[in-house]
Amino acid sequence: QQQVKQSPQSLIVQKGGISIINCAYENTAFDYFPWYQQFPGKGPALLIAIRPDVSEKKEGRFTISFNKSAKQFSLHIMDSQPGDSATYFCAAYTTGSARQLTFGSGTQLTVLP
Amino acid sequence: SAVISQKPSRDICQRGTSLTIQCQVDSQVTMMFWYRQQPGQSLTLIATANQGSEATYESGFVIDKFPISRPNLTFSTLTVSNMSPEDSSIYLCSVYRIRLAENQETQYFGPGTRLLVL
């Protein structure tokens, strides 16, 4: 059962363009939504995260938009660069002290020079 | 932050053998997690390993196949037992940290162990 649905599976963007990755969830017990970036041969690294009481969070070129009523959230990468080419995972923490993290299926982003 | 190292970084093993993967963290942590990531796929949680208690396994993973040790707050091992080609995957160790001042929760991942079972 895929609790966090992510799309698209792959994305190709021109340098300077905007990359948009979308995620949706059903489980209302999720209470924290991070995005991870993974380069080949490396473990995932936290990129940016948001709590459901906030509709938007921006850090540099990266922005999360969160729609609690629709149970959807998205990552926007402004002015995309070739160095942003990586796999991006949305994720969600389940409420409670165990802090289990559920990942989306991943989006392979390629930014063309 | 947390610096996590894993050994081995990669291995090629024969069917029916076992491999123990080590995870070392540069500071003490309560929660450690083991994930599996098949090539081109997402991460799947195998188990949560808290020091001083038995590991908690997710659905589809059992202790006989993936025994875990957590002898102290900076170290854990995952053993992949009686391996088959279906066990070929990347195994990642992870730790959880919370920064209360910034209201931020972070999961740090090791570089992974790439396992190929022939």
Short mmCIF file of C-alpha atoms in Angstrom, two decimals:
data_model
loop_
_atom_site.label_atom_id
_atom_site.label_comp_id
_atom_site.label_asym_id
_atom_site.label_seq_id
_atom_site.Cartn_x
_atom_site.Cartn_y
_atom_site.Cartn_z
CA GLN A 1 0.00 0.00 0.00
CA GLN A 2 1.56 3.21 -1.18
CA GLN A 3 0.67 5.81 1.41
CA VAL A 4 2.42 8.70 -0.32
CA LYS A 5 1.87 8.95 -4.06
CA GLN A 6 4.45 10.91 -6.04
CA SER A 7 4.46 12.16 -9.61
CA PRO A 8 5.93 12.41 -12.14
CA GLN A 9 8.28 9.44 -12.17
CA SER A 10 10.75 11.39 -14.26
CA LEU A 11 11.11 15.02 -15.24
CA ILE A 12 13.30 16.80 -17.75
CA VAL A 13 13.69 20.55 -17.44
CA GLN A 14 15.81 23.11 -19.21
CA LYS A 15 18.35 25.06 -17.22
CA GLY A 16 16.66 28.07 -15.64
CA GLY A 17 13.23 26.47 -15.75
CA ILE A 18 10.92 25.51 -12.91
CA SER A 19 10.77 21.89 -11.75
CA ILE A 20 7.56 20.82 -10.05
CA ILE A 21 7.07 17.51 -8.25
CA ASN A 22 3.76 16.56 -6.68
CA CYS A 23 2.79 14.29 -3.82
CA ALA A 24 -0.52 13.22 -2.32
CA TYR A 25 -1.39 11.30 0.82
CA GLU A 26 -4.39 9.75 2.50
CA ASN A 27 -3.21 9.11 6.02
CA THR A 28 -4.29 11.99 8.27
CA ALA A 29 -1.84 10.74 10.91
CA PHE A 30 1.05 12.22 8.94
CA ASP A 31 2.34 15.30 10.70
CA TYR A 32 5.60 16.33 9.02
CA PHE A 33 6.49 16.32 5.36
CA PRO A 34 10.15 16.37 4.28
CA TRP A 35 11.65 16.23 0.83
CA TYR A 36 14.85 14.32 0.22
CA GLN A 37 17.40 14.65 -2.57
CA GLN A 38 19.49 11.67 -3.59
CA PHE A 39 22.46 11.67 -5.90
CA PRO A 40 23.72 8.42 -7.47
CA GLY A 41 25.77 6.38 -5.03
CA LYS A 42 24.72 8.47 -2.05
CA GLY A 43 22.14 8.22 0.67
CA PRO A 44 19.18 10.63 0.61
CA ALA A 45 19.71 14.03 2.19
CA LEU A 46 17.06 16.32 3.65
CA LEU A 47 16.29 19.20 1.31
CA ILE A 48 13.38 21.03 2.90
CA ALA A 49 10.42 20.13 5.12
CA ILE A 50 7.06 21.51 6.16
CA ARG A 51 4.44 21.01 8.85
CA PRO A 52 0.74 20.84 7.91
CA ASP A 53 -0.11 24.09 9.69
CA VAL A 54 1.94 26.01 7.11
CA SER A 55 0.87 26.47 3.49
CA GLU A 56 4.25 27.33 2.04
CA LYS A 57 7.90 27.19 2.96
CA LYS A 58 10.74 28.60 0.93
CA GLU A 59 14.44 28.00 1.25
CA GLY A 60 16.52 29.53 -1.49
CA ARG A 61 15.37 28.15 -4.84
CA PHE A 62 13.30 25.41 -3.20
CA THR A 63 9.68 25.90 -2.16
CA ILE A 64 7.15 23.51 -0.67
CA SER A 65 3.48 24.25 -1.22
CA PHE A 66 1.11 22.42 1.11
CA ASN A 67 -2.65 22.00 0.71
CA LYS A 68 -3.95 20.32 3.85
CA SER A 69 -7.57 20.05 2.73
CA ALA A 70 -6.57 18.36 -0.52
CA LYS A 71 -3.87 16.29 1.21
CA GLN A 72 -1.36 17.34 -1.40
CA PHE A 73 2.04 18.96 -1.33
CA SER A 74 4.55 19.86 -3.97
CA LEU A 75 8.18 20.83 -4.43
CA HIS A 76 9.07 23.69 -6.72
CA ILE A 77 12.66 24.20 -7.82
CA MET A 78 13.10 27.64 -9.28
CA ASP A 79 15.88 28.46 -11.75
CA SER A 80 16.72 24.77 -12.05
CA GLN A 81 20.40 23.99 -12.56
CA PRO A 82 22.19 20.92 -13.96
CA GLY A 83 23.53 20.32 -10.45
CA ASP A 84 19.94 19.78 -9.30
CA SER A 85 19.79 16.63 -11.40
CA ALA A 86 19.03 13.93 -8.85
CA THR A 87 16.22 11.79 -7.54
CA TYR A 88 13.76 13.54 -5.28
CA PHE A 89 11.59 11.80 -2.71
CA CYS A 90 8.69 13.26 -0.82
CA ALA A 91 8.07 11.67 2.53
CA ALA A 92 5.86 11.86 5.59
CA TYR A 93 6.27 11.17 9.27
CA THR A 94 3.55 9.41 11.18
CA THR A 95 2.35 11.03 14.38
CA GLY A 96 3.83 9.52 17.49
CA SER A 97 7.15 8.96 19.16
CA ALA A 98 8.25 6.21 16.76
CA ARG A 99 8.70 8.78 13.94
CA GLN A 100 8.39 6.34 11.08
CA LEU A 101 9.11 7.85 7.70
CA THR A 102 7.13 6.81 4.63
CA PHE A 103 8.65 7.67 1.24
CA GLY A 104 7.05 8.45 -2.06
CA SER A 105 8.16 6.54 -5.14
CA GLY A 106 10.69 9.14 -6.26
CA THR A 107 11.14 11.50 -9.20
CA GLN A 108 14.25 11.43 -11.33
CA LEU A 109 14.97 15.02 -12.33
CA THR A 110 17.26 15.85 -15.21
CA VAL A 111 18.13 19.48 -15.82
CA LEU A 112 19.55 20.03 -19.28
CA PRO A 113 22.36 22.60 -19.68
CA SER B 1 24.11 16.91 11.70
CA ALA B 2 25.14 13.29 11.91
CA VAL B 3 27.92 11.53 10.07
CA ILE B 4 27.11 7.91 9.31
CA SER B 5 29.49 5.34 7.91
CA GLN B 6 28.64 1.90 6.66
CA LYS B 7 30.78 -1.15 6.01
CA PRO B 8 31.10 -2.70 3.54
CA SER B 9 30.27 -0.14 0.89
CA ARG B 10 29.53 -2.95 -1.55
CA ASP B 11 29.78 -6.69 -1.78
CA ILE B 12 29.09 -9.56 -4.12
CA CYS B 13 27.88 -12.67 -2.33
CA GLN B 14 26.92 -16.19 -3.19
CA ARG B 15 23.40 -17.52 -2.73
CA GLY B 16 22.83 -19.08 0.68
CA THR B 17 25.48 -17.08 2.50
CA SER B 18 24.99 -14.25 5.00
CA LEU B 19 26.37 -10.74 5.13
CA THR B 20 26.59 -8.43 8.12
CA ILE B 21 26.46 -4.70 7.45
CA GLN B 22 27.85 -2.33 10.03
CA CYS B 23 26.61 1.18 10.75
CA GLN B 24 28.61 3.64 12.81
CA VAL B 25 27.32 7.08 13.85
CA ASP B 26 29.56 9.91 15.02
CA SER B 27 27.35 10.70 18.02
CA GLN B 28 24.84 8.99 20.26
CA VAL B 29 21.35 8.51 18.89
CA THR B 30 18.30 6.78 20.24
CA MET B 31 16.56 5.83 17.01
CA MET B 32 18.34 3.99 14.24
CA PHE B 33 16.63 2.63 11.17
CA TRP B 34 17.51 0.18 8.42
CA TYR B 35 16.12 0.69 4.93
CA ARG B 36 16.30 -1.22 1.69
CA GLN B 37 16.38 0.51 -1.68
CA GLN B 38 16.20 -1.61 -4.80
CA PRO B 39 17.80 -0.09 -7.90
CA GLY B 40 15.76 2.82 -9.20
CA GLN B 41 13.18 2.38 -6.48
CA SER B 42 12.11 4.12 -3.30
CA LEU B 43 13.20 3.33 0.22
CA THR B 44 11.45 0.70 2.28
CA LEU B 45 11.84 0.53 6.04
CA ILE B 46 13.08 -2.84 7.23
CA ALA B 47 13.20 -2.22 10.96
CA THR B 48 13.69 0.26 13.75
CA ALA B 49 16.55 -0.47 16.16
CA ASN B 50 16.51 1.27 19.51
CA GLN B 51 19.28 0.62 21.97
CA GLY B 52 18.25 -1.61 24.82
CA SER B 53 15.25 -3.15 23.14
CA GLU B 54 14.45 -5.64 20.42
CA ALA B 55 14.28 -4.29 16.90
CA THR B 56 10.82 -3.64 15.51
CA TYR B 57 10.30 -5.10 12.03
CA GLU B 58 7.98 -3.85 9.33
CA SER B 59 5.51 -6.03 7.53
CA GLY B 60 7.31 -8.36 5.16
CA PHE B 61 10.56 -8.41 7.10
CA VAL B 62 11.39 -10.96 9.80
CA ILE B 63 14.10 -11.27 12.38
CA ASP B 64 15.32 -14.64 11.13
CA LYS B 65 16.09 -13.15 7.74
CA PHE B 66 17.33 -9.73 8.90
CA PRO B 67 18.70 -10.00 12.45
CA ILE B 68 19.73 -6.66 13.89
CA SER B 69 22.02 -5.78 16.75
CA ARG B 70 22.18 -2.47 18.59
CA PRO B 71 24.86 -2.86 21.26
CA ASN B 72 25.23 0.86 22.01
CA LEU B 73 24.01 4.32 21.02
CA THR B 74 26.44 4.76 18.12
CA PHE B 75 26.49 1.37 16.40
CA SER B 76 24.20 -1.15 14.77
CA THR B 77 24.48 -4.15 12.47
CA LEU B 78 22.06 -5.66 9.99
CA THR B 79 22.60 -9.21 8.80
CA VAL B 80 21.09 -10.42 5.56
CA SER B 81 20.78 -14.17 6.09
CA ASN B 82 20.57 -17.05 3.65
CA MET B 83 20.76 -14.64 0.74
CA SER B 84 19.07 -15.08 -2.60
CA PRO B 85 19.32 -12.92 -5.74
CA GLU B 86 16.12 -11.15 -4.63
CA ASP B 87 18.10 -9.66 -1.75
CA SER B 88 20.27 -7.73 -4.19
CA SER B 89 19.69 -4.15 -3.14
CA ILE B 90 21.12 -1.13 -1.40
CA TYR B 91 20.85 -1.26 2.38
CA LEU B 92 20.91 2.05 4.20
CA CYS B 93 21.33 2.90 7.84
CA SER B 94 19.57 6.00 9.11
CA VAL B 95 19.30 8.01 12.32
CA TYR B 96 16.68 10.45 13.49
CA ARG B 97 17.44 13.85 14.94
CA ILE B 98 15.20 16.66 16.07
CA ARG B 99 16.28 20.28 16.39
CA LEU B 100 13.76 21.79 18.73
CA ALA B 101 14.95 25.38 18.31
CA GLU B 102 14.27 25.21 14.57
CA ASN B 103 11.26 22.91 14.86
CA GLN B 104 12.96 20.61 12.40
CA GLU B 105 13.12 16.85 12.24
CA THR B 106 15.80 15.23 10.15
CA GLN B 107 16.64 11.72 9.16
CA TYR B 108 20.27 11.28 8.20
CA PHE B 109 21.28 8.42 5.95
CA GLY B 110 24.47 6.54 5.53
CA PRO B 111 25.98 6.09 2.05
CA GLY B 112 24.48 2.63 1.73
CA THR B 113 25.80 -0.87 1.19
CA ARG B 114 25.35 -2.18 -2.34
CA LEU B 115 24.74 -5.89 -2.27
CA LEU B 116 24.70 -8.19 -5.26
CA VAL B 117 23.75 -11.81 -4.69
CA LEU B 118 24.68 -14.27 -7.40
#
